[in-house]
Tab-separated table of C-alpha atoms in Angstrom:
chain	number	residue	atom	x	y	z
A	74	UNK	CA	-17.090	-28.492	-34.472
A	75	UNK	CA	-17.513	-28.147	-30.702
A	76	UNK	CA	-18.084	-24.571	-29.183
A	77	UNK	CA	-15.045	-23.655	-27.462
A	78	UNK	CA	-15.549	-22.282	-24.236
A	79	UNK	CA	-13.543	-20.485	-22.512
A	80	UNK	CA	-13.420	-22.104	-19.460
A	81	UNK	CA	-11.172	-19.297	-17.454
A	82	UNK	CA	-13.580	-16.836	-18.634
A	83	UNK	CA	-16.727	-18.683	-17.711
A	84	UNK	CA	-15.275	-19.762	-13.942
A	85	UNK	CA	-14.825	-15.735	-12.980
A	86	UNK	CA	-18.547	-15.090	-14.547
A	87	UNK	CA	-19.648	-17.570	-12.080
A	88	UNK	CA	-17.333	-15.733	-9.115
A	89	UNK	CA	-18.789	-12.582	-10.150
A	90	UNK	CA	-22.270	-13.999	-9.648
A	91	UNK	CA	-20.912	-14.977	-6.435
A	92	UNK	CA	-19.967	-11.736	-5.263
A	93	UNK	CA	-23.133	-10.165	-6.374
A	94	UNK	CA	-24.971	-12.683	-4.142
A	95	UNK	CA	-22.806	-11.915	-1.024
A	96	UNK	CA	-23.138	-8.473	-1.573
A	97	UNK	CA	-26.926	-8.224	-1.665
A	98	UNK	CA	-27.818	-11.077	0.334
A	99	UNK	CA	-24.985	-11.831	2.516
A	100	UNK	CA	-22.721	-14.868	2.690
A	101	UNK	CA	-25.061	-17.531	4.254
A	102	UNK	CA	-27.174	-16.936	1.577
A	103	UNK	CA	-24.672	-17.861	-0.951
A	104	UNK	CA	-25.648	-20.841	-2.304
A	105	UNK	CA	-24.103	-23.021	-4.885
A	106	UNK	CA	-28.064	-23.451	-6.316
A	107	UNK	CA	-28.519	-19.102	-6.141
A	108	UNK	CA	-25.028	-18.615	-7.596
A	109	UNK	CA	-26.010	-20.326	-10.724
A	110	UNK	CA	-28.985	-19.176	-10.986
A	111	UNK	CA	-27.333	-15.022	-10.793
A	112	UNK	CA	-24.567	-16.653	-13.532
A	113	UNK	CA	-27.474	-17.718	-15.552
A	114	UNK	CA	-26.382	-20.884	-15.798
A	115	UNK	CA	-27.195	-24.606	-14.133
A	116	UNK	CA	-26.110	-26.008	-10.835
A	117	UNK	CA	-24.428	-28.979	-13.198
A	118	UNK	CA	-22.850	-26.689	-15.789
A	119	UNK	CA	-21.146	-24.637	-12.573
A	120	UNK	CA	-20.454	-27.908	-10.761
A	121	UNK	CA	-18.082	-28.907	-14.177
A	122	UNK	CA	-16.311	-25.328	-13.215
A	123	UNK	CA	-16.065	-25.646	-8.924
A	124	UNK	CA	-16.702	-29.220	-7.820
A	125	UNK	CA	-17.428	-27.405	-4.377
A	126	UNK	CA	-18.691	-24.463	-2.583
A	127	UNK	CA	-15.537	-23.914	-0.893
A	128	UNK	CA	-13.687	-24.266	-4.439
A	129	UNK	CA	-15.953	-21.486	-6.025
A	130	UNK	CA	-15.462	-19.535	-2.486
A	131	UNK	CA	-11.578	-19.204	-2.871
A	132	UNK	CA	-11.772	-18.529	-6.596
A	133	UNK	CA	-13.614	-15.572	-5.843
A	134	UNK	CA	-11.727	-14.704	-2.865
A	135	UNK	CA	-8.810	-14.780	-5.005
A	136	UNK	CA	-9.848	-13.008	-7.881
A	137	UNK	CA	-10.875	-9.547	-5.764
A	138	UNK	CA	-7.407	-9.960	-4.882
A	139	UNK	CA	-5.936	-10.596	-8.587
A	140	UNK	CA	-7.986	-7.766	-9.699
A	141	UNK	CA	-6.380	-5.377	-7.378
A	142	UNK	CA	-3.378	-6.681	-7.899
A	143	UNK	CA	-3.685	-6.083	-11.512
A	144	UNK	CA	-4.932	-2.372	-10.940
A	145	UNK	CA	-1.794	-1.714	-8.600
A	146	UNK	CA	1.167	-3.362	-11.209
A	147	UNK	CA	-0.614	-0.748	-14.237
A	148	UNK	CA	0.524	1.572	-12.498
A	149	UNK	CA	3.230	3.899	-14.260
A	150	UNK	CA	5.116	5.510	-11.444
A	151	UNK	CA	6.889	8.784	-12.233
A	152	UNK	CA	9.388	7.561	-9.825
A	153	UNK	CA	9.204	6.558	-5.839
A	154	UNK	CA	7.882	10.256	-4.699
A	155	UNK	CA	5.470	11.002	-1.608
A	156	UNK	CA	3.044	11.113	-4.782
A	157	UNK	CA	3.753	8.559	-6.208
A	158	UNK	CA	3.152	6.264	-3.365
A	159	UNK	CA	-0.221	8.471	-2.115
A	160	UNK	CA	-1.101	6.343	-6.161
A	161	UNK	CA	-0.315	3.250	-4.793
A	162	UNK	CA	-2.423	3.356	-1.749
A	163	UNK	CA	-4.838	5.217	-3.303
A	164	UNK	CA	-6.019	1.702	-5.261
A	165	UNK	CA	-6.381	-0.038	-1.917
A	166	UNK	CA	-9.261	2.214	-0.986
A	167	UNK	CA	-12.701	2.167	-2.157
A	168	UNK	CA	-12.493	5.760	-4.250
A	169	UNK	CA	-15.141	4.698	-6.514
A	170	UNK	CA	-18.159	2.363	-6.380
A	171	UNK	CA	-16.312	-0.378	-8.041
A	172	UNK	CA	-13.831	-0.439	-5.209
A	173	UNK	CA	-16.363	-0.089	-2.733
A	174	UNK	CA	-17.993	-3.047	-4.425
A	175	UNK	CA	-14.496	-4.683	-3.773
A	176	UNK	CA	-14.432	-3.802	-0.321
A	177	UNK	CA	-17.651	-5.234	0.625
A	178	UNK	CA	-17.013	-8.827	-1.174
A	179	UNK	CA	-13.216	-8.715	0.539
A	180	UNK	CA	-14.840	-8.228	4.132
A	181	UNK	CA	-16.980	-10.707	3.710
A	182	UNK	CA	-14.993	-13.130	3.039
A	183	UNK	CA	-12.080	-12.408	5.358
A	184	UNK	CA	-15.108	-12.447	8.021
A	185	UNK	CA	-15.455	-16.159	6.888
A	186	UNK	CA	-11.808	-16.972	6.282
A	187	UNK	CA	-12.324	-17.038	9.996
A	188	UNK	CA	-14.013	-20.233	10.489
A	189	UNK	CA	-13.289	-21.492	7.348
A	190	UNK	CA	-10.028	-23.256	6.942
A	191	UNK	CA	-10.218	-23.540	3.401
A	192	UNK	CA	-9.964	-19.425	2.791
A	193	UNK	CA	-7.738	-18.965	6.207
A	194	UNK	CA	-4.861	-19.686	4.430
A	195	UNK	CA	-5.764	-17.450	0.954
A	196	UNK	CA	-6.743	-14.683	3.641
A	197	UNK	CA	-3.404	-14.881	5.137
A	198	UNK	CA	-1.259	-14.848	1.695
A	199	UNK	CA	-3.346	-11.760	1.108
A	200	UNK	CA	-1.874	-9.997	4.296
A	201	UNK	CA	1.712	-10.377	3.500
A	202	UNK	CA	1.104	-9.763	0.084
A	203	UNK	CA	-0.085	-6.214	1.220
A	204	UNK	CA	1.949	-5.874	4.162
A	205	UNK	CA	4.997	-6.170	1.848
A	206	UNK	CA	3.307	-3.326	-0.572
A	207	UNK	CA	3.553	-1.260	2.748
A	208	UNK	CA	6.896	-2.503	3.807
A	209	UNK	CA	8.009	-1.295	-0.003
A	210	UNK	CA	6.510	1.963	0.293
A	211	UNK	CA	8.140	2.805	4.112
A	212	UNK	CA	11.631	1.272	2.470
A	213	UNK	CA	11.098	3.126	-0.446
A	214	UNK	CA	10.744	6.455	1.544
A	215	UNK	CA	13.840	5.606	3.625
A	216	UNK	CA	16.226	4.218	0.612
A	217	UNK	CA	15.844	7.455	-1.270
A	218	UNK	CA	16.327	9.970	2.140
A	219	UNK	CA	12.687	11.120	1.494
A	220	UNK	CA	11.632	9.983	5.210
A	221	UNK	CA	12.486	10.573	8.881
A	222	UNK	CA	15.689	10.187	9.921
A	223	UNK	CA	14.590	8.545	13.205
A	224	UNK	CA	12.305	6.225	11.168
A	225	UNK	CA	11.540	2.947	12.582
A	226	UNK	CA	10.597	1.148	9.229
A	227	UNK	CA	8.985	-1.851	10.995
A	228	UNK	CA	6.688	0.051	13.173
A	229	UNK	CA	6.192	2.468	10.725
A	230	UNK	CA	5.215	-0.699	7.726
A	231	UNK	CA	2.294	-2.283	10.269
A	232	UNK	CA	1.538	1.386	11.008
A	233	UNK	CA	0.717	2.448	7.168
A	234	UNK	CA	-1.151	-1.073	6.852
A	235	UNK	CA	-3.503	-0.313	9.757
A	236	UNK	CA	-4.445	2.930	8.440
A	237	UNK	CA	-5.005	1.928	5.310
A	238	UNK	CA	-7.051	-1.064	6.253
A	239	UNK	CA	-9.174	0.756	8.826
A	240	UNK	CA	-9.729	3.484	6.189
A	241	UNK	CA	-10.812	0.680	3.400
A	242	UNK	CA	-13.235	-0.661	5.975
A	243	UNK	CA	-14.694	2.859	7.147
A	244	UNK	CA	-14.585	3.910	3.448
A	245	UNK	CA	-16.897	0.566	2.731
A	246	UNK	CA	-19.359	1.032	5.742
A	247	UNK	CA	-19.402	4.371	6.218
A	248	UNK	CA	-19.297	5.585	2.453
A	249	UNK	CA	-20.913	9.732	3.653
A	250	UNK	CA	-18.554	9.846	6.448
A	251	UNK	CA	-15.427	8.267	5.416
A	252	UNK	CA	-15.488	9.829	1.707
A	253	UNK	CA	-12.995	9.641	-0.989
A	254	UNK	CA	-11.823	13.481	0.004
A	255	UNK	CA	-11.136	12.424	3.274
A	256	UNK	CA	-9.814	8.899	2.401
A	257	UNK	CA	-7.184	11.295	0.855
A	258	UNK	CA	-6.839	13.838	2.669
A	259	UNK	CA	-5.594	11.175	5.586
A	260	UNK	CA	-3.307	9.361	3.516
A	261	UNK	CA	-1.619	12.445	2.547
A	262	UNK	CA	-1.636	13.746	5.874
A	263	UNK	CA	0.162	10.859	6.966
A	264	UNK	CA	2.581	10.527	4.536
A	265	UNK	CA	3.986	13.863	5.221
A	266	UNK	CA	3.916	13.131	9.186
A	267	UNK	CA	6.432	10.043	7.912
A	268	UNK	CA	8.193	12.458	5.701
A	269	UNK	CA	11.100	15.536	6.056
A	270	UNK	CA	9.314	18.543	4.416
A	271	UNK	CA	9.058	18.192	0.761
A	272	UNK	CA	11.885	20.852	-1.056
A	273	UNK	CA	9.706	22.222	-3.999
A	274	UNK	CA	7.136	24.549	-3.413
A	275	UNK	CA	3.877	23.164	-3.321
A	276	UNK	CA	4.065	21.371	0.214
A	277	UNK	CA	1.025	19.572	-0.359
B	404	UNK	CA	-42.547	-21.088	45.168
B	405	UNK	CA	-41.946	-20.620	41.389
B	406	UNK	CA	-37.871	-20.941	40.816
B	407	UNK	CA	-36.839	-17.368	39.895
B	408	UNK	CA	-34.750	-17.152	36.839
B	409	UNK	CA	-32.706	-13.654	35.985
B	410	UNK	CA	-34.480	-13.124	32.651
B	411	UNK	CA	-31.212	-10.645	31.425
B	412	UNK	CA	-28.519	-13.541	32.398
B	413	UNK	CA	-30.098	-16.121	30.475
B	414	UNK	CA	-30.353	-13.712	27.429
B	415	UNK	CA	-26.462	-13.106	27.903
B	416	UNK	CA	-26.010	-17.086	28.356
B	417	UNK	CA	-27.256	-17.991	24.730
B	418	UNK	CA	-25.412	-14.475	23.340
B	419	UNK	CA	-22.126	-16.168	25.290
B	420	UNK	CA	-23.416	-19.697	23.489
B	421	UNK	CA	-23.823	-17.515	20.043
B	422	UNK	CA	-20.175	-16.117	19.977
B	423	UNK	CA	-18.741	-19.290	20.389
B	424	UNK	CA	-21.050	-20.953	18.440
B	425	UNK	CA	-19.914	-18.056	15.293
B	426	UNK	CA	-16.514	-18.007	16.821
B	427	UNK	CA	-15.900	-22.144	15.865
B	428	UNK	CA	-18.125	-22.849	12.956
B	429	UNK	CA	-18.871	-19.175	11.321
B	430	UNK	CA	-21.738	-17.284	10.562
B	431	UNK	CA	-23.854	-19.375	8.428
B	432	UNK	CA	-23.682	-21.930	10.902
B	433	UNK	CA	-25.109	-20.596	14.002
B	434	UNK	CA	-28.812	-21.410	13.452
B	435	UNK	CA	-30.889	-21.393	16.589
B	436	UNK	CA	-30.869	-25.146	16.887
B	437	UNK	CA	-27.054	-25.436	17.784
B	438	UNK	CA	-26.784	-21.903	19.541
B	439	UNK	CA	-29.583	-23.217	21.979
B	440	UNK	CA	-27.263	-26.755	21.772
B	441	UNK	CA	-24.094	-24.619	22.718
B	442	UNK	CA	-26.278	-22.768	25.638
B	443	UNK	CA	-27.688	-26.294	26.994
B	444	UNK	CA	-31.220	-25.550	26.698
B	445	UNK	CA	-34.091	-26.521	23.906
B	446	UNK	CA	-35.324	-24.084	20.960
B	447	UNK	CA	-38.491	-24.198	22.905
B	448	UNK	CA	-36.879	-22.450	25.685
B	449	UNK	CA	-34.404	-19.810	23.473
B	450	UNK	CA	-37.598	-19.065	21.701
B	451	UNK	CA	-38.952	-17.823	25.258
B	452	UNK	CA	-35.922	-15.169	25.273
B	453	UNK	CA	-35.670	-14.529	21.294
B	454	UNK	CA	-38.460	-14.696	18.810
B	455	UNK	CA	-36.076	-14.672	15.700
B	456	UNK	CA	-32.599	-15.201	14.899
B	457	UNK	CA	-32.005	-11.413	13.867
B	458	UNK	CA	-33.838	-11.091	17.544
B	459	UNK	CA	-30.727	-12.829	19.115
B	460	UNK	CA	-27.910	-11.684	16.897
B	461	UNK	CA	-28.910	-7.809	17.302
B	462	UNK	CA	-28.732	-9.152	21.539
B	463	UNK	CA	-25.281	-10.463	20.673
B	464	UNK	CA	-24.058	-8.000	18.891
B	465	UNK	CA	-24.998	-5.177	21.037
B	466	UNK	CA	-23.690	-7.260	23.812
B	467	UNK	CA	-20.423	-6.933	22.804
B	468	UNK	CA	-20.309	-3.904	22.565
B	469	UNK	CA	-21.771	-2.770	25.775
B	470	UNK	CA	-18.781	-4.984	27.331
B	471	UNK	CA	-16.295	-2.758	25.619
B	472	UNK	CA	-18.182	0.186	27.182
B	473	UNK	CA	-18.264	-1.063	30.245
B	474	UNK	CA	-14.465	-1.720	30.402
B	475	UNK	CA	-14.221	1.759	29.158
B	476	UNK	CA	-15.941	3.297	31.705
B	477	UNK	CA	-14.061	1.338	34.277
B	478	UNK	CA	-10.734	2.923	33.647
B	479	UNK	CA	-10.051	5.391	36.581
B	480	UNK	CA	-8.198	8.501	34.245
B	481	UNK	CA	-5.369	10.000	36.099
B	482	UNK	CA	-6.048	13.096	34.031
B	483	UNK	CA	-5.843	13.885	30.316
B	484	UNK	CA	-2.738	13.061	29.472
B	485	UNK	CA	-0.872	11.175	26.688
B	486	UNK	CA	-0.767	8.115	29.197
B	487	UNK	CA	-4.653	8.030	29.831
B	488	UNK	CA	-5.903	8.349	26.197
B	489	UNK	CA	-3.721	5.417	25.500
B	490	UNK	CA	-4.851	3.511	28.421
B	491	UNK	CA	-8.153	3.954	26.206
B	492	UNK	CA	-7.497	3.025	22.900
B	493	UNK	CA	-5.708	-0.318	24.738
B	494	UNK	CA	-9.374	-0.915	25.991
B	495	UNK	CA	-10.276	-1.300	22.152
B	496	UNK	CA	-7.446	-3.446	20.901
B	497	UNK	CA	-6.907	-7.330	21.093
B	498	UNK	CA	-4.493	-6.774	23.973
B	499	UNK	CA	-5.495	-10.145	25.558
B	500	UNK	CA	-7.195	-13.607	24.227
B	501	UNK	CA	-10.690	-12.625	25.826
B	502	UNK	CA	-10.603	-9.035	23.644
B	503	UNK	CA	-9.359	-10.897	20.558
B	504	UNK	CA	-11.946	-13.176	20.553
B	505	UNK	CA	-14.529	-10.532	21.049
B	506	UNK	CA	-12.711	-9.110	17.711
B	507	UNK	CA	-13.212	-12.083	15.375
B	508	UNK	CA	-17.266	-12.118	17.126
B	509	UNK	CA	-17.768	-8.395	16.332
B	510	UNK	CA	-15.857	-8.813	12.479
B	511	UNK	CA	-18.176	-11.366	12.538
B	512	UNK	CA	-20.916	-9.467	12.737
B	513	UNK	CA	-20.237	-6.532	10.914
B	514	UNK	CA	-19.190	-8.479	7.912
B	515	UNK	CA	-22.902	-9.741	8.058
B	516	UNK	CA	-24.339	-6.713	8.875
B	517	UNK	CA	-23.515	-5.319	5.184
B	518	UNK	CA	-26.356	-7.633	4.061
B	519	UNK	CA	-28.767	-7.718	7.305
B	520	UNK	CA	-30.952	-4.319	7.808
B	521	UNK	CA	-31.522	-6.016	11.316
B	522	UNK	CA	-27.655	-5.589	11.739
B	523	UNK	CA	-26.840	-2.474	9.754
B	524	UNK	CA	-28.331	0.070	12.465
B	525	UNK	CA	-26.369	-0.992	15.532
B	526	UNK	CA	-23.505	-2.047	13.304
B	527	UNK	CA	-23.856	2.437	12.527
B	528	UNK	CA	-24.390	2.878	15.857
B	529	UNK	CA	-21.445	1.745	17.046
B	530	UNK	CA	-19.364	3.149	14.685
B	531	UNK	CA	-20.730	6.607	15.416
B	532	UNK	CA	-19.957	5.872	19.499
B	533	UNK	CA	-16.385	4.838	18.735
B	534	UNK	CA	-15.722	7.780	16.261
B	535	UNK	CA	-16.836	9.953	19.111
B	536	UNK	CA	-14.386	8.376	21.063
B	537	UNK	CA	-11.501	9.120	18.787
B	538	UNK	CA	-13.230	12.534	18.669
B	539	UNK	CA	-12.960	12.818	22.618
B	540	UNK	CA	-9.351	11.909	22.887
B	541	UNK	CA	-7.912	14.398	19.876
B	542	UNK	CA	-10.345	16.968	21.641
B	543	UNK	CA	-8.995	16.575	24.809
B	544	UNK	CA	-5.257	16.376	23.271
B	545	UNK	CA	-5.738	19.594	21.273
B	546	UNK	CA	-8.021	21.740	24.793
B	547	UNK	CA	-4.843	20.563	27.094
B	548	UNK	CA	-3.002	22.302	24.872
B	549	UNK	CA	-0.308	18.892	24.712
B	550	UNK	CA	-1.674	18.500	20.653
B	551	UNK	CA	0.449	19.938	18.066
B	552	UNK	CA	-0.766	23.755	17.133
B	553	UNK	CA	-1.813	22.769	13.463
B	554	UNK	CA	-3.181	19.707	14.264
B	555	UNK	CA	-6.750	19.147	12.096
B	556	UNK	CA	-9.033	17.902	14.689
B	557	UNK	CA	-11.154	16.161	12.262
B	558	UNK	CA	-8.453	14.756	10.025
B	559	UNK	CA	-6.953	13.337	13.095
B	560	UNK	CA	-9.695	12.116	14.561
B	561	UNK	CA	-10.612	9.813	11.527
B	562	UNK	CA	-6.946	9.168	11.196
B	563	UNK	CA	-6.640	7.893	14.584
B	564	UNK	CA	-10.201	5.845	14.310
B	565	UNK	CA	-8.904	4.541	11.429
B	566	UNK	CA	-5.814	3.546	12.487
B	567	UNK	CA	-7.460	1.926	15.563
B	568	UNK	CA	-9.723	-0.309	14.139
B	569	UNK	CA	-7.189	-1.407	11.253
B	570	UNK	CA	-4.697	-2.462	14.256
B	571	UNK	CA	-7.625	-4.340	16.013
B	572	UNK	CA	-8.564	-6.290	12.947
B	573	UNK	CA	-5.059	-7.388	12.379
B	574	UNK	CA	-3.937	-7.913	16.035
B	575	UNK	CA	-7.523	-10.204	15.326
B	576	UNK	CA	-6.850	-11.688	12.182
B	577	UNK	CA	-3.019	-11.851	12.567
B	578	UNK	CA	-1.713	-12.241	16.104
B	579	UNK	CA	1.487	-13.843	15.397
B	580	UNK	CA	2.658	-10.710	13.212
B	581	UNK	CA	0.321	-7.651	15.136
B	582	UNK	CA	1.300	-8.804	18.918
B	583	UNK	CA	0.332	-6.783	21.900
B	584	UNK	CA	3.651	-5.675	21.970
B	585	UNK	CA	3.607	-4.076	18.706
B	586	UNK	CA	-0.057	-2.767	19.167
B	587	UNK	CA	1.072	-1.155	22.124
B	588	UNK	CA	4.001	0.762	20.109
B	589	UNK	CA	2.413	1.592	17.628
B	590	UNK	CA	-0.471	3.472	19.915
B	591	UNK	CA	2.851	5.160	21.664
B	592	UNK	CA	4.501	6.245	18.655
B	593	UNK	CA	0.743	7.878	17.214
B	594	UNK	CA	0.071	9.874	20.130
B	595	UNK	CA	3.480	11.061	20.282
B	596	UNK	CA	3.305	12.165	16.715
B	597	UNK	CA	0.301	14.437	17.203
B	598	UNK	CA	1.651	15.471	20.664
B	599	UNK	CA	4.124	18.127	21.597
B	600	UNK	CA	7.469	16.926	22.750
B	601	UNK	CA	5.958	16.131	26.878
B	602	UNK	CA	8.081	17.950	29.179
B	603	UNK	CA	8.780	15.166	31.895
B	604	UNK	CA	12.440	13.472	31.646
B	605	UNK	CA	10.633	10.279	30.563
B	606	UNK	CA	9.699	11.415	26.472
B	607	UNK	CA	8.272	7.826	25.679
């Protein structure tokens, strides 16, 4: 009988190789020939999984995402509180090396999503996907009274996203400055700027 | 008599040639070959003003961000008020087509400086000048006395950094959605929200 392979399973080894390669040699150096050779496999056997580099590129690009995705919908929220949305955000930043790991890969693609057509438009789904996480958190805060009064929930949606992006960069380049601590500190701080003051009695 | 040639300009004329040449095709494109193309002279001749590639890049990179300074250091303050520290941050934001595309140059290269130690240095370098920016303005806010009494100058500061270069990666990566407009607003509503109420009829 034939081996079964499982061919989902085998295609995000290969983008894993990929992001390894990025990581620690940067994306010019990414190289169908060096990713196959960090998958431990041969250019022809990773060829039968991504026909192209671009192919391969946007798998990858699109698994960071998936992965984070998954990590966010796991979630079990104790219901939409100030903490539980400081969760939600939390799993956008890098906290842990893992994440960090993330971050790096993510930037450098997005960095090429800019001259490369063929990840422009996965970059761009990726924005509203997480602008809309940010748009559900502000609307969350609003629906249930929990925010300002005088909110202005579209300025208030880009607002979150900027912070939270910036922070995810800072938190991947500047790892002893930007530290998890202060990655949380800030999104806590800021959430309670957008909030009325909480009514129980640990006003975090 | 020998033709003189301004040694510096020509150096900024193949850095010019480099961000367009990253700008159009990416990164892993711009070999020295079609950067001295883009700049209308021969290798032989870029090789006069650069010895390597990292060579040029660190020129380019650097480059950029001495013209941010420079625009910086242009602005004639009217004092330290609310008006005048966002008359700064504007100065770092993709307010105009010329400062977005020396956003997707400088993404660009920090993306690549995460895997080139020729990169990573000024890439910190930067990042430290910029955070003592942020550092300035919440310093200046809190001294004048026009910051809100509890205000944590170092929270803030990274908050506002944070913020900052989030909005400028967007406004970058996503003009249609992060317009100057918005930018602007957004920069208005932050500084109000650290700031006291301002005593003037005009509370913006």
């Amino acid at each position: 009988m034939p081996k079964i392979v499982d061919h989902e399973k085998q295609k995000q080894r290969v983008a894993e190789a990929a992001w390894r390669v990025i990581r620690e040699e940067g994306m010019e150096q990414a190289t169908v020939r060096k990713i196959a050779e960090e998958a431990g496999m041969s250019v022809g056997s990773l060829r039968y999984y991504f026909s192209s580099q671009s192919e391969l590129f946007a798998f990858s690009m699109n698994l960071v995402s998936e992965r984070v995705k998954e990590r966010i919908r796991s979630i079990s929220f104790s219901g939409p509180s100030r903490e539980s949305m400081k969760l939600l955000l939390k799993e956008l930043l890098p906290m842990d090396e893992e994440k960090r790991f993330e971050g790096e890969v993510w930037f450098a693609f997005t960095a090429k999503a800019l001259s490369d057509k063929s990840l422009l438009s996965l970059s761009q789904q990726v924005y509203r996907e997480l602008r809309s996480v940010m748009a559900l958190i502000i609307n969350s805060l609003v629906d249930q009274g929990l925010a300002l009064p005088d909110l202005n929930a579209e300025l208030e949606t880009e607002r979150l996203y900027a912070l939270i992006d910036g922070l995810a960069i800072h938190g991947t380049l500047e790892p002893g400055q930007v530290t998890p601590d202060l990655m949380e500190n800030i999104v806590t701080a800021h959430l309670k700027s957008i909030c009325k003051a909480e009514r129980t009695s640990e006003n975090g």
